[in-house]
Structure formats: structure tokens, C-alpha cells
Short mmCIF file of N, CA and C in Angstrom, two decimals:
data_model
loop_
_atom_site.label_atom_id
_atom_site.label_comp_id
_atom_site.label_asym_id
_atom_site.label_seq_id
_atom_site.Cartn_x
_atom_site.Cartn_y
_atom_site.Cartn_z
N MET A 276 48.53 3.39 -23.47
CA MET A 276 48.50 4.24 -22.15
C MET A 276 47.14 4.34 -22.17
N ALA A 277 46.73 5.56 -22.56
CA ALA A 277 45.52 5.56 -23.11
C ALA A 277 44.03 5.59 -22.80
N ILE A 278 44.53 4.03 -22.84
CA ILE A 278 43.30 3.30 -22.51
C ILE A 278 43.64 2.83 -20.79
N VAL A 279 44.67 2.04 -20.30
CA VAL A 279 44.13 2.28 -18.83
C VAL A 279 44.69 4.04 -18.04
N ALA A 280 44.80 5.82 -18.63
CA ALA A 280 44.01 6.04 -17.96
C ALA A 280 42.85 6.32 -18.04
N GLY A 281 42.37 5.78 -19.53
CA GLY A 281 40.64 7.13 -19.41
C GLY A 281 40.26 4.83 -18.24
N SER A 282 40.60 4.41 -18.09
CA SER A 282 39.96 2.82 -16.94
C SER A 282 39.99 3.35 -15.69
N VAL A 283 40.96 4.73 -16.06
CA VAL A 283 41.15 4.78 -14.32
C VAL A 283 39.82 6.30 -13.84
N VAL A 284 40.41 6.72 -15.06
CA VAL A 284 38.73 8.00 -15.32
C VAL A 284 38.00 7.22 -14.56
N LEU A 285 37.00 6.15 -15.65
CA LEU A 285 36.17 5.62 -16.21
C LEU A 285 36.14 5.07 -14.02
N GLY A 286 37.23 4.46 -13.68
CA GLY A 286 36.96 3.82 -12.31
C GLY A 286 36.35 5.35 -11.46
N ALA A 287 37.38 6.67 -11.65
CA ALA A 287 36.83 7.29 -9.70
C ALA A 287 35.28 8.24 -10.97
N ARG A 288 35.22 7.67 -12.11
CA ARG A 288 33.32 8.54 -12.21
C ARG A 288 32.51 7.35 -11.53
N LEU A 289 32.64 6.24 -11.51
CA LEU A 289 31.99 5.10 -10.86
C LEU A 289 31.85 5.86 -9.39
N LEU A 290 32.70 5.03 -9.33
CA LEU A 290 33.10 5.04 -7.66
C LEU A 290 32.33 7.41 -6.73
N ALA A 291 32.93 8.23 -8.40
CA ALA A 291 32.14 9.46 -7.36
C ALA A 291 30.53 8.98 -7.67
N ALA A 292 29.87 8.83 -8.66
CA ALA A 292 28.53 8.18 -8.70
C ALA A 292 27.81 6.99 -7.40
N ALA A 293 28.91 6.25 -6.71
CA ALA A 293 28.71 5.16 -5.94
C ALA A 293 28.27 6.26 -5.13
N ASP A 294 29.13 6.68 -4.12
CA ASP A 294 29.24 7.84 -3.34
C ASP A 294 28.42 8.64 -3.31
N GLU A 295 27.80 9.09 -3.86
CA GLU A 295 26.24 10.17 -4.42
C GLU A 295 25.50 9.19 -4.11
N THR A 296 24.53 7.80 -3.37
CA THR A 296 23.71 7.28 -3.50
C THR A 296 23.54 6.62 -1.99
N VAL A 297 22.46 6.94 -0.75
CA VAL A 297 22.82 7.71 1.13
C VAL A 297 21.30 6.13 1.10
N ALA A 298 21.83 5.59 2.63
CA ALA A 298 21.35 5.01 2.98
C ALA A 298 19.24 5.35 3.52
N VAL A 299 18.43 4.26 2.86
CA VAL A 299 17.17 4.69 3.69
C VAL A 299 16.88 3.10 4.31
N TRP A 300 15.40 3.42 5.48
CA TRP A 300 15.11 2.28 5.44
C TRP A 300 13.87 1.67 4.22
N ALA A 301 14.18 0.37 4.08
CA ALA A 301 13.20 -0.36 4.33
C ALA A 301 12.07 -1.65 4.59
N ALA A 302 10.99 -2.03 4.35
CA ALA A 302 9.85 -3.19 4.74
C ALA A 302 11.18 -4.28 4.94
N ALA A 303 11.44 -5.15 6.29
CA ALA A 303 12.31 -6.62 6.00
C ALA A 303 10.91 -7.46 5.77
N ASP A 304 10.02 -7.79 5.39
CA ASP A 304 8.75 -7.67 5.68
C ASP A 304 7.40 -7.12 5.04
N ASP A 305 6.80 -7.30 4.46
CA ASP A 305 5.47 -7.56 4.95
C ASP A 305 5.34 -7.32 5.31
N LEU A 306 4.51 -5.83 6.34
CA LEU A 306 4.49 -4.35 6.94
C LEU A 306 2.92 -4.66 7.41
N GLY A 307 1.73 -5.09 7.62
CA GLY A 307 0.41 -3.99 7.88
C GLY A 307 -0.23 -3.08 8.86
N PRO A 308 -0.24 -2.22 8.96
CA PRO A 308 -1.19 -0.84 8.61
C PRO A 308 -1.56 -1.72 10.09
N GLY A 309 -1.00 -0.31 11.40
CA GLY A 309 -0.94 -0.46 12.81
C GLY A 309 -0.05 -1.20 13.19
N GLU A 310 0.78 -1.52 12.44
CA GLU A 310 2.10 -2.58 13.53
C GLU A 310 3.32 -0.90 13.94
N ARG A 311 3.38 -1.11 14.97
CA ARG A 311 4.44 -0.56 16.13
C ARG A 311 5.77 -1.17 15.02
N ILE A 312 6.68 -0.75 14.54
CA ILE A 312 7.61 -0.68 13.34
C ILE A 312 9.58 -0.55 14.78
N ASP A 313 10.12 -0.57 14.52
CA ASP A 313 11.37 -0.61 14.86
C ASP A 313 12.67 -1.37 13.94
N ALA A 314 14.23 -0.48 14.30
CA ALA A 314 14.53 -0.95 13.06
C ALA A 314 15.07 -2.73 12.82
N GLY A 315 13.85 -3.76 13.51
CA GLY A 315 14.88 -5.60 13.87
C GLY A 315 13.07 -5.49 12.48
N ASP A 316 12.89 -3.99 11.61
CA ASP A 316 11.99 -4.87 11.12
C ASP A 316 12.15 -4.15 9.64
N LEU A 317 13.34 -3.27 9.80
CA LEU A 317 14.04 -3.25 8.58
C LEU A 317 14.87 -2.86 8.29
N GLU A 318 15.84 -2.98 6.92
CA GLU A 318 16.98 -2.60 6.31
C GLU A 318 16.81 -2.35 5.77
N ALA A 319 18.77 -1.52 6.10
CA ALA A 319 18.74 -0.47 5.04
C ALA A 319 19.07 -0.85 3.42
N GLN A 320 18.11 0.30 2.63
CA GLN A 320 18.89 -0.38 1.45
C GLN A 320 19.35 1.28 0.55
N ARG A 321 20.62 1.02 -0.30
CA ARG A 321 21.66 2.64 -0.26
C ARG A 321 20.54 2.70 -2.20
N VAL A 322 20.55 3.98 -1.59
CA VAL A 322 19.57 5.18 -3.37
C VAL A 322 20.49 5.81 -3.10
N ARG A 323 19.66 6.50 -4.91
CA ARG A 323 20.77 7.78 -5.09
C ARG A 323 18.84 7.91 -5.73
N PHE A 324 18.95 9.86 -5.43
CA PHE A 324 18.03 9.99 -5.06
C PHE A 324 17.76 11.72 -5.98
N GLY A 325 16.71 11.84 -7.01
CA GLY A 325 17.52 13.13 -7.74
C GLY A 325 17.60 13.72 -7.38
N ASP A 326 17.11 14.47 -6.25
CA ASP A 326 17.59 15.62 -5.49
C ASP A 326 16.92 15.97 -4.05
N ASP A 327 17.12 16.90 -2.71
CA ASP A 327 16.78 16.55 -1.80
C ASP A 327 15.47 16.39 -0.58
N THR A 328 14.45 16.46 -2.13
CA THR A 328 13.37 16.46 -1.45
C THR A 328 12.10 15.35 -1.92
N ASP A 329 12.90 14.94 -2.44
CA ASP A 329 12.71 13.07 -2.95
C ASP A 329 13.61 12.04 -1.73
N LEU A 330 14.48 12.82 -0.70
CA LEU A 330 14.81 11.63 -0.06
C LEU A 330 14.50 12.30 1.11
N ALA A 331 13.52 13.73 1.38
CA ALA A 331 12.83 13.65 2.32
C ALA A 331 11.36 13.12 3.22
N ARG A 332 11.02 12.56 2.35
CA ARG A 332 10.03 11.75 1.85
C ARG A 332 10.80 10.83 2.12
N TYR A 333 11.60 9.70 2.54
CA TYR A 333 11.42 8.29 3.29
C TYR A 333 12.64 8.55 4.19
N TRP A 334 12.21 7.50 5.73
CA TRP A 334 13.24 7.67 6.55
C TRP A 334 14.38 7.08 5.65
N SER A 335 15.32 7.72 6.75
CA SER A 335 17.01 8.18 6.14
C SER A 335 17.12 6.43 7.41
N ALA A 336 17.66 6.02 7.11
CA ALA A 336 18.55 4.44 8.23
C ALA A 336 19.65 5.19 9.34
N ASP A 337 19.70 6.84 8.87
CA ASP A 337 20.74 7.52 9.76
C ASP A 337 19.82 7.88 10.66
N GLU A 338 18.94 8.14 10.20
CA GLU A 338 18.00 8.62 11.50
C GLU A 338 17.73 8.01 13.25
N GLU A 339 17.19 8.29 14.01
CA GLU A 339 16.66 6.93 15.20
C GLU A 339 15.40 7.57 14.41
N LEU A 340 14.77 6.32 14.73
CA LEU A 340 13.25 5.98 14.51
C LEU A 340 11.71 5.87 16.04
N PRO A 341 11.15 6.70 15.75
CA PRO A 341 11.17 7.59 17.30
C PRO A 341 10.10 5.74 17.63
N ALA A 342 10.61 6.19 19.14
CA ALA A 342 9.55 5.36 19.72
C ALA A 342 8.30 4.25 19.38
N ASP A 343 7.56 4.97 18.82
CA ASP A 343 6.36 5.17 19.18
C ASP A 343 6.00 4.81 17.77
N LEU A 344 7.03 4.34 16.75
CA LEU A 344 6.33 4.89 15.20
C LEU A 344 5.66 3.46 14.72
N THR A 345 4.83 3.77 14.18
CA THR A 345 3.60 2.78 14.18
C THR A 345 3.08 3.35 12.49
N LEU A 346 2.75 2.32 11.44
CA LEU A 346 2.06 1.90 9.96
C LEU A 346 1.09 2.58 10.17
N VAL A 347 -0.04 3.88 8.85
CA VAL A 347 -1.21 4.29 9.11
C VAL A 347 -1.35 3.27 8.02
N ARG A 348 -0.86 2.69 6.73
CA ARG A 348 -0.91 1.70 5.92
C ARG A 348 -0.22 1.30 5.31
N GLY A 349 0.15 -0.04 4.55
CA GLY A 349 0.34 -1.22 5.25
C GLY A 349 2.18 -1.13 4.24
N VAL A 350 2.50 -1.48 4.32
CA VAL A 350 4.45 -1.63 3.32
C VAL A 350 4.53 -3.24 3.00
N GLY A 351 4.90 -3.10 1.82
CA GLY A 351 6.14 -4.01 1.34
C GLY A 351 7.11 -4.70 1.52
N ALA A 352 6.94 -5.70 1.32
CA ALA A 352 8.95 -6.35 1.44
C ALA A 352 8.98 -6.27 0.93
N GLY A 353 10.66 -4.99 1.27
CA GLY A 353 10.80 -4.38 -0.13
C GLY A 353 11.29 -3.47 -0.13
N GLU A 354 9.59 -2.53 0.10
CA GLU A 354 8.76 -0.87 -0.03
C GLU A 354 9.78 -0.16 1.00
N LEU A 355 10.37 1.65 0.35
CA LEU A 355 11.10 2.14 0.83
C LEU A 355 10.26 1.89 2.18
N LEU A 356 10.73 3.29 3.05
CA LEU A 356 9.77 3.13 4.24
C LEU A 356 9.85 4.67 4.25
N PRO A 357 7.72 4.96 2.69
CA PRO A 357 7.78 7.12 4.01
C PRO A 357 7.45 6.68 4.91
N ARG A 358 7.87 8.45 5.04
CA ARG A 358 7.64 9.47 6.08
C ARG A 358 5.61 9.31 6.46
N GLY A 359 5.37 9.01 4.81
CA GLY A 359 3.32 9.18 4.76
C GLY A 359 2.87 8.06 5.20
N ALA A 360 3.69 6.80 6.13
CA ALA A 360 3.23 5.44 6.43
C ALA A 360 3.09 5.09 7.23
N THR A 361 4.07 6.37 7.97
CA THR A 361 3.76 5.83 9.25
C THR A 361 4.15 7.22 9.79
N GLY A 362 2.86 7.36 11.43
CA GLY A 362 2.48 7.88 12.98
C GLY A 362 2.41 7.36 13.81
N PRO A 363 2.56 8.56 14.70
CA PRO A 363 2.84 8.55 16.31
C PRO A 363 1.68 6.63 16.84
N ALA A 364 1.57 6.47 17.59
CA ALA A 364 1.18 5.24 18.24
C ALA A 364 -0.44 6.41 18.27
N GLY A 365 -1.32 5.18 18.05
CA GLY A 365 -2.86 6.20 18.12
C GLY A 365 -3.70 6.48 16.66
N GLU A 366 -2.39 6.97 15.99
CA GLU A 366 -2.94 7.15 14.15
C GLU A 366 -3.66 6.22 13.85
N ALA A 367 -2.64 5.17 13.87
CA ALA A 367 -3.36 3.70 12.84
C ALA A 367 -5.16 3.64 14.00
N ASP A 368 -6.25 3.80 13.43
CA ASP A 368 -6.94 3.24 14.20
C ASP A 368 -7.60 2.35 13.46
N LEU A 369 -7.70 1.11 13.28
CA LEU A 369 -7.36 0.42 11.86
C LEU A 369 -8.67 -0.75 12.01
N ARG A 370 -9.01 -1.28 11.14
CA ARG A 370 -9.30 -2.78 10.88
C ARG A 370 -8.68 -3.25 10.02
N VAL A 371 -8.41 -4.48 10.36
CA VAL A 371 -8.04 -5.39 9.29
C VAL A 371 -9.26 -6.19 8.40
N VAL A 372 -9.94 -5.59 7.45
CA VAL A 372 -11.22 -6.58 7.20
C VAL A 372 -11.49 -7.84 6.05
N PRO A 373 -11.25 -9.12 6.10
CA PRO A 373 -11.55 -10.29 5.25
C PRO A 373 -12.57 -9.07 3.65
N VAL A 374 -12.14 -9.44 2.90
CA VAL A 374 -12.93 -8.73 1.32
C VAL A 374 -12.76 -9.78 0.49
N ALA A 375 -14.48 -10.26 -0.36
CA ALA A 375 -14.11 -11.57 -0.62
C ALA A 375 -14.90 -10.59 -2.40
N VAL A 376 -14.66 -10.88 -3.64
CA VAL A 376 -13.88 -10.40 -4.24
C VAL A 376 -13.19 -11.40 -5.04
N ASP A 377 -14.58 -11.92 -7.26
CA ASP A 377 -13.87 -12.30 -7.88
C ASP A 377 -12.86 -11.70 -8.05
N PRO A 378 -11.56 -13.00 -9.43
CA PRO A 378 -10.52 -12.37 -9.00
C PRO A 378 -10.37 -12.06 -10.32
N GLY A 379 -11.32 -11.40 -11.42
CA GLY A 379 -11.16 -11.17 -12.71
C GLY A 379 -11.55 -9.32 -12.21
N LEU A 380 -11.52 -9.15 -11.08
CA LEU A 380 -11.79 -7.76 -11.04
C LEU A 380 -11.33 -7.48 -9.74
N VAL A 381 -9.84 -7.91 -9.84
CA VAL A 381 -8.86 -7.37 -8.77
C VAL A 381 -7.85 -7.57 -10.21
N PRO A 382 -6.87 -5.69 -10.46
CA PRO A 382 -5.90 -5.30 -11.49
C PRO A 382 -4.88 -6.03 -10.65
N SER A 383 -4.05 -6.65 -11.82
CA SER A 383 -3.14 -7.38 -11.33
C SER A 383 -1.61 -6.49 -10.89
N GLY A 384 -0.89 -6.49 -10.06
CA GLY A 384 -0.21 -5.91 -8.88
C GLY A 384 -0.78 -5.14 -7.75
N VAL A 385 -2.01 -6.47 -7.57
CA VAL A 385 -1.98 -4.83 -6.16
C VAL A 385 -1.95 -6.35 -5.33
N GLY A 386 -1.57 -6.74 -4.17
CA GLY A 386 0.05 -7.22 -3.72
C GLY A 386 -0.08 -5.90 -2.02
N PRO A 387 0.03 -6.53 -1.15
CA PRO A 387 0.38 -6.11 0.00
C PRO A 387 1.42 -4.71 -0.09
N GLY A 388 1.04 -3.61 1.34
CA GLY A 388 1.35 -1.68 0.54
C GLY A 388 0.73 -1.62 -0.19
N VAL A 389 -0.25 -1.49 -1.08
CA VAL A 389 -0.94 -0.92 -2.36
C VAL A 389 -2.51 -0.89 -1.59
N VAL A 390 -1.92 0.31 -2.55
CA VAL A 390 -3.20 1.25 -2.51
C VAL A 390 -4.58 1.07 -2.66
N VAL A 391 -5.13 1.03 -2.95
CA VAL A 391 -7.12 0.39 -3.36
C VAL A 391 -8.11 1.76 -2.99
N ASP A 392 -8.94 1.54 -4.17
CA ASP A 392 -10.27 1.90 -3.89
C ASP A 392 -11.48 0.46 -4.62
N ILE A 393 -11.71 0.68 -3.68
CA ILE A 393 -13.30 -0.31 -3.75
C ILE A 393 -14.67 0.20 -3.94
N TYR A 394 -15.41 -0.55 -4.84
CA TYR A 394 -16.59 0.00 -5.88
C TYR A 394 -17.61 -1.48 -4.68
N VAL A 395 -18.48 -1.42 -4.11
CA VAL A 395 -19.86 -2.39 -4.31
C VAL A 395 -20.76 -2.08 -4.62
N LEU A 396 -20.84 -2.73 -5.35
CA LEU A 396 -22.05 -2.83 -5.99
C LEU A 396 -23.16 -4.02 -6.16
N ASP A 397 -24.42 -3.92 -6.52
CA ASP A 397 -25.55 -5.10 -6.33
C ASP A 397 -25.20 -6.10 -8.18
N GLY A 398 -25.19 -7.04 -7.77
CA GLY A 398 -24.61 -7.69 -8.88
C GLY A 398 -26.50 -7.95 -10.01
N ALA A 399 -26.67 -7.59 -8.90
CA ALA A 399 -28.22 -8.45 -9.08
C ALA A 399 -28.95 -5.89 -10.69
N GLY A 400 -28.31 -5.82 -9.97
CA GLY A 400 -28.56 -4.19 -10.33
C GLY A 400 -28.51 -3.78 -11.51
N ALA A 401 -29.21 -1.99 -11.74
CA ALA A 401 -29.19 -1.25 -13.60
C ALA A 401 -27.34 -1.57 -13.10
N LEU A 402 -26.77 -1.22 -12.26
CA LEU A 402 -25.28 -0.47 -11.78
C LEU A 402 -23.96 -1.47 -12.42
N ALA A 403 -24.87 -2.47 -11.88
CA ALA A 403 -24.20 -3.84 -12.58
C ALA A 403 -24.12 -4.46 -13.89
N GLU A 404 -25.38 -3.68 -14.69
CA GLU A 404 -25.30 -4.44 -16.01
C GLU A 404 -25.41 -2.74 -16.91
N GLY A 405 -24.66 -1.79 -16.34
CA GLY A 405 -24.14 -0.61 -16.75
C GLY A 405 -25.28 0.30 -17.29
N ASP A 406 -26.31 0.35 -16.55
CA ASP A 406 -27.48 1.40 -16.59
C ASP A 406 -26.46 2.62 -16.05
N ALA A 407 -26.52 3.81 -17.36
CA ALA A 407 -25.33 5.09 -17.00
C ALA A 407 -26.60 5.75 -16.59
N GLY A 408 -26.62 7.62 -16.44
CA GLY A 408 -27.40 7.78 -16.25
C GLY A 408 -26.58 9.30 -14.83
N ALA A 409 -27.59 9.58 -14.15
CA ALA A 409 -26.71 10.55 -13.36
C ALA A 409 -27.29 10.00 -11.58
N ALA A 410 -28.44 8.62 -11.90
CA ALA A 410 -28.84 8.61 -10.71
C ALA A 410 -27.81 7.59 -10.92
N GLY A 411 -27.19 6.65 -11.66
CA GLY A 411 -26.82 5.33 -11.41
C GLY A 411 -25.20 6.42 -11.05
N ALA A 412 -24.79 7.68 -11.60
CA ALA A 412 -23.68 7.57 -11.25
C ALA A 412 -23.57 8.27 -9.72
N ALA A 413 -24.55 8.96 -9.18
CA ALA A 413 -24.36 8.86 -8.28
C ALA A 413 -24.27 8.07 -6.65
N ASP A 414 -25.30 6.88 -7.72
CA ASP A 414 -24.63 5.80 -6.78
C ASP A 414 -23.33 5.17 -6.69
N ALA A 415 -23.11 5.26 -7.88
CA ALA A 415 -21.61 4.28 -7.50
C ALA A 415 -20.60 5.19 -7.12
N GLU A 416 -21.51 6.24 -7.61
CA GLU A 416 -20.27 6.94 -6.46
C GLU A 416 -20.05 6.97 -4.79
N GLU A 417 -21.68 6.72 -4.21
CA GLU A 417 -22.22 6.24 -3.05
C GLU A 417 -21.76 4.80 -2.48
N SER A 418 -20.80 4.83 -3.76
CA SER A 418 -21.09 2.76 -3.56
C SER A 418 -18.90 2.60 -3.31
N ARG A 419 -18.51 4.01 -3.26
CA ARG A 419 -16.97 3.45 -3.79
C ARG A 419 -16.82 3.59 -2.05
N ILE A 420 -15.19 3.54 -1.87
CA ILE A 420 -14.60 3.51 -0.64
C ILE A 420 -12.92 3.67 -0.75
N GLU A 421 -12.86 5.09 -1.01
CA GLU A 421 -11.53 4.76 -0.87
C GLU A 421 -10.04 4.63 0.34
N GLY A 422 -8.44 4.50 -1.19
CA GLY A 422 -7.64 4.59 0.33
C GLY A 422 -7.81 4.06 1.38
N LEU A 423 -7.67 2.02 0.96
CA LEU A 423 -7.36 0.74 1.18
C LEU A 423 -6.29 0.36 1.30
N SER A 424 -5.02 0.13 1.91
CA SER A 424 -4.72 -0.25 2.42
C SER A 424 -4.18 -1.93 2.79
N VAL A 425 -4.52 -1.85 0.95
CA VAL A 425 -3.86 -4.15 0.48
C VAL A 425 -3.51 -4.40 2.22
N VAL A 426 -2.93 -5.10 3.10
CA VAL A 426 -2.88 -6.49 4.36
C VAL A 426 -1.97 -8.01 3.73
N GLY A 427 -2.84 -8.27 3.16
CA GLY A 427 -2.50 -8.99 2.92
C GLY A 427 -4.04 -9.50 1.33
N VAL A 428 -2.71 -10.66 1.02
CA VAL A 428 -3.96 -11.35 -1.07
C VAL A 428 -3.41 -12.79 -0.52
N ALA A 429 -4.97 -13.50 0.49
CA ALA A 429 -4.72 -15.22 1.07
C ALA A 429 -4.79 -16.06 -0.71
N ALA A 430 -3.45 -17.01 -0.55
CA ALA A 430 -3.40 -18.11 -1.72
C ALA A 430 -4.99 -18.28 -1.91
N ASP A 431 -4.90 -18.91 -2.88
CA ASP A 431 -6.73 -19.75 -4.23
C ASP A 431 -6.31 -21.00 -2.70
N SER A 432 -6.10 -21.81 -2.46
CA SER A 432 -6.50 -22.21 -1.03
C SER A 432 -6.73 -21.88 0.26
N GLU A 433 -6.49 -20.72 0.46
CA GLU A 433 -7.20 -20.13 1.25
C GLU A 433 -7.76 -19.51 1.14
N GLY A 434 -8.01 -18.30 0.24
CA GLY A 434 -9.74 -17.56 -0.10
C GLY A 434 -10.42 -18.76 0.36
N PHE A 435 -12.38 -17.73 -0.73
CA PHE A 435 -13.41 -18.50 -0.87
C PHE A 435 -13.71 -19.73 -1.09
N ALA A 436 -13.01 -20.08 -0.65
CA ALA A 436 -12.30 -21.84 -2.29
C ALA A 436 -13.35 -22.26 -2.97
N ALA A 437 -14.91 -22.02 -2.27
CA ALA A 437 -16.09 -22.43 -1.92
C ALA A 437 -17.29 -21.48 -3.11
N SER A 438 -17.15 -20.72 -2.90
CA SER A 438 -17.15 -19.72 -3.68
C SER A 438 -16.78 -19.27 -5.66
N GLY A 439 -15.13 -19.24 -4.94
CA GLY A 439 -14.64 -18.40 -6.31
C GLY A 439 -14.17 -18.11 -6.18
N GLN A 440 -13.75 -16.69 -4.93
CA GLN A 440 -13.71 -15.57 -5.33
C GLN A 440 -12.61 -15.84 -4.34
N GLN A 441 -11.90 -14.55 -4.82
CA GLN A 441 -10.67 -14.38 -4.38
C GLN A 441 -10.91 -13.35 -2.12
N ARG A 442 -10.31 -14.10 -0.99
CA ARG A 442 -9.49 -12.85 0.02
C ARG A 442 -8.76 -12.14 -0.20
N LEU A 443 -8.57 -10.20 -0.44
CA LEU A 443 -7.83 -9.73 -0.67
C LEU A 443 -8.28 -9.15 1.49
N ASP A 444 -7.19 -8.69 2.39
CA ASP A 444 -7.23 -8.90 3.83
C ASP A 444 -7.38 -6.57 3.20
N LEU A 445 -8.05 -6.42 3.01
CA LEU A 445 -8.07 -4.73 3.46
C LEU A 445 -7.52 -3.93 4.93
N ALA A 446 -7.14 -2.85 4.89
CA ALA A 446 -7.25 -2.20 6.05
C ALA A 446 -8.32 -0.86 5.96
N MET A 447 -9.29 -0.82 6.73
CA MET A 447 -10.36 0.47 6.90
C MET A 447 -9.88 0.98 8.26
N SER A 448 -9.96 2.17 7.99
CA SER A 448 -11.43 2.91 9.31
C SER A 448 -11.99 1.95 10.25
N PRO A 449 -12.88 2.01 11.70
CA PRO A 449 -14.01 1.75 11.80
C PRO A 449 -14.69 2.87 10.75
N GLU A 450 -15.54 4.07 10.60
CA GLU A 450 -16.36 4.70 9.29
C GLU A 450 -16.15 3.64 8.32
N GLN A 451 -15.02 2.80 7.59
CA GLN A 451 -15.16 2.96 5.90
C GLN A 451 -15.22 1.12 6.52
N ALA A 452 -15.37 0.61 7.69
CA ALA A 452 -15.49 -0.62 7.66
C ALA A 452 -17.10 -0.65 7.89
N ASP A 453 -17.27 0.17 8.72
CA ASP A 453 -18.70 0.55 9.62
C ASP A 453 -19.77 0.24 7.51
N ARG A 454 -19.50 1.59 6.80
CA ARG A 454 -19.59 1.43 5.36
C ARG A 454 -19.70 0.75 4.92
N TYR A 455 -18.82 0.07 5.11
CA TYR A 455 -18.10 -1.81 4.09
C TYR A 455 -19.48 -2.54 3.66
N PHE A 456 -19.37 -2.68 5.80
CA PHE A 456 -21.17 -3.27 6.61
C PHE A 456 -22.11 -3.49 5.76
N ALA A 457 -22.03 -1.83 5.54
CA ALA A 457 -23.61 -1.44 5.62
C ALA A 457 -23.58 -1.54 3.69
N LEU A 458 -23.58 -1.45 3.44
CA LEU A 458 -23.22 -1.77 1.36
C LEU A 458 -23.59 -3.67 1.45
N LEU A 459 -22.84 -4.11 2.04
CA LEU A 459 -22.86 -5.43 1.75
C LEU A 459 -24.33 -5.44 2.03
N ALA A 460 -24.73 -5.12 3.29
CA ALA A 460 -25.69 -6.18 3.96
C ALA A 460 -27.83 -4.83 2.82
N SER A 461 -26.87 -3.87 2.21
CA SER A 461 -28.22 -3.79 1.95
C SER A 461 -28.44 -4.42 0.06
N LEU A 462 -27.21 -4.62 0.25
CA LEU A 462 -27.57 -4.79 -2.08
C LEU A 462 -27.54 -6.45 -1.66
N GLY A 463 -28.79 -6.62 -3.06
CA GLY A 463 -29.36 -8.38 -2.68
C GLY A 463 -28.42 -9.85 -2.98
N ASP A 464 -27.37 -8.59 -4.33
CA ASP A 464 -25.99 -9.58 -4.54
C ASP A 464 -24.83 -8.41 -5.36
N PRO A 465 -24.28 -8.18 -3.59
CA PRO A 465 -23.21 -7.42 -3.77
C PRO A 465 -22.04 -7.95 -4.91
N VAL A 466 -21.70 -7.01 -5.34
CA VAL A 466 -20.58 -7.64 -5.63
C VAL A 466 -19.54 -6.65 -5.74
N VAL A 467 -18.15 -6.12 -5.21
CA VAL A 467 -16.83 -5.51 -4.94
C VAL A 467 -15.50 -5.82 -5.68
N THR A 468 -15.48 -5.00 -6.39
CA THR A 468 -13.80 -4.21 -7.76
C THR A 468 -13.64 -3.14 -7.05
N VAL A 469 -12.58 -4.16 -7.68
CA VAL A 469 -11.41 -3.27 -7.11
C VAL A 469 -9.90 -1.99 -7.86
N LEU A 470 -9.99 -1.37 -7.44
CA LEU A 470 -9.29 -0.18 -8.65
C LEU A 470 -7.95 0.34 -7.69
N LEU A 471 -7.60 0.28 -8.45
CA LEU A 471 -5.67 0.57 -8.02
C LEU A 471 -6.33 1.49 -7.94
N GLY A 472 -5.96 2.84 -6.63
CA GLY A 472 -5.36 3.19 -6.30
C GLY A 472 -4.49 4.65 -6.64
N GLY A 473 -5.21 5.72 -6.83
CA GLY A 473 -4.39 7.35 -7.44
C GLY A 473 -3.08 7.54 -5.63
#
């Protein structure tokens, strides 16, 4: 009898814990920056948050989404939809730029929706050879472009096969895109290194 009573209590506790979950929106597929989104692009997932502050960072499935809701950064399939990744139409003035990268210079875990920084350095120059010093540090900082959302990662057959490089599709503001192409044009042997953003 005690075993039965214990099972009933345990079952009641499990049901109570299940009731603490809330439904929040998650991306049904990979979604890129600049895309206008609605409920058809999303799926509800039940999640338990530690406190209301964590819950407030995401779009609740009980809320009506704004009609002009647009992504300002990519969101990967299955990822919960953060409020910080969305904004009104017009805020996401972004360009999707294909970037050629040596596969060995891309950290594992880089995929759609991930935010990265890139360095665009000269493979034939002192920086690529590890030359340190104040001038080198300054040049490296000027060669860094931060906060780029990964829109897509090409499969090997879809990348830059002839050069053995991998293609990453990165979302850039017009200013970031101009800076990226200016760096490429200014370097004799440009090499792109990818860092996971903070």
C-alpha cells in the first residue's frame, strides 16, 4: 500500500512539474536575416525557464506576433525565437555575402543562426606569419568584422571546390560588406579566419 501511495505522490509531482512549462515559438526551419516571419514559419515548443526574466527574452506562443516582424539575424531550425533576433520591417538592412574560408579556419559548431566574427588578413603578410607587436595588433583589430550571422553553410559540393575552400553565407550590413570587400581588394593573399562570436 505504501508503494502505491508513493507512486501516486511521485506522479502528482511529475504532473505539477510538467505544468510549469510554457509554450514559446521556435524556428521550424533555418531562417535568414531580413526574412519577415509569421506563425507559419514557427512551431511551438514547451520549455521550462528558471525565472520570468529568461522567459521574457523569447516570443511566447500565446502572444500575437506583430504583422511586420522581421529577423535581424539568422535563427537555426529548432532554435527558440529570441526577441533580440527580431525587429520591425526595415531594421534588417542586411546583405547575404558568400565568404570563402579554409575549412580548417572554421570552428566546429558554426551553422545557420550562429553569430561569428571574422578576421580578413593577408596570408603572405607578417600578420599571417605570427608577427606580434603593437602595429600587428592594430592591423589585426582593423581586419576584424564582428557580429555576423551565419545564414548558410554550403556542402562540400556546393562550396569553392576548385580552391578547396568552404563557403559560408554571412549576413552583413552595407557598411560591413563594403569593409569586407575593401579588405579583400587591399590584400595580396587574403585569408579569412572565423571566430565564434561572444
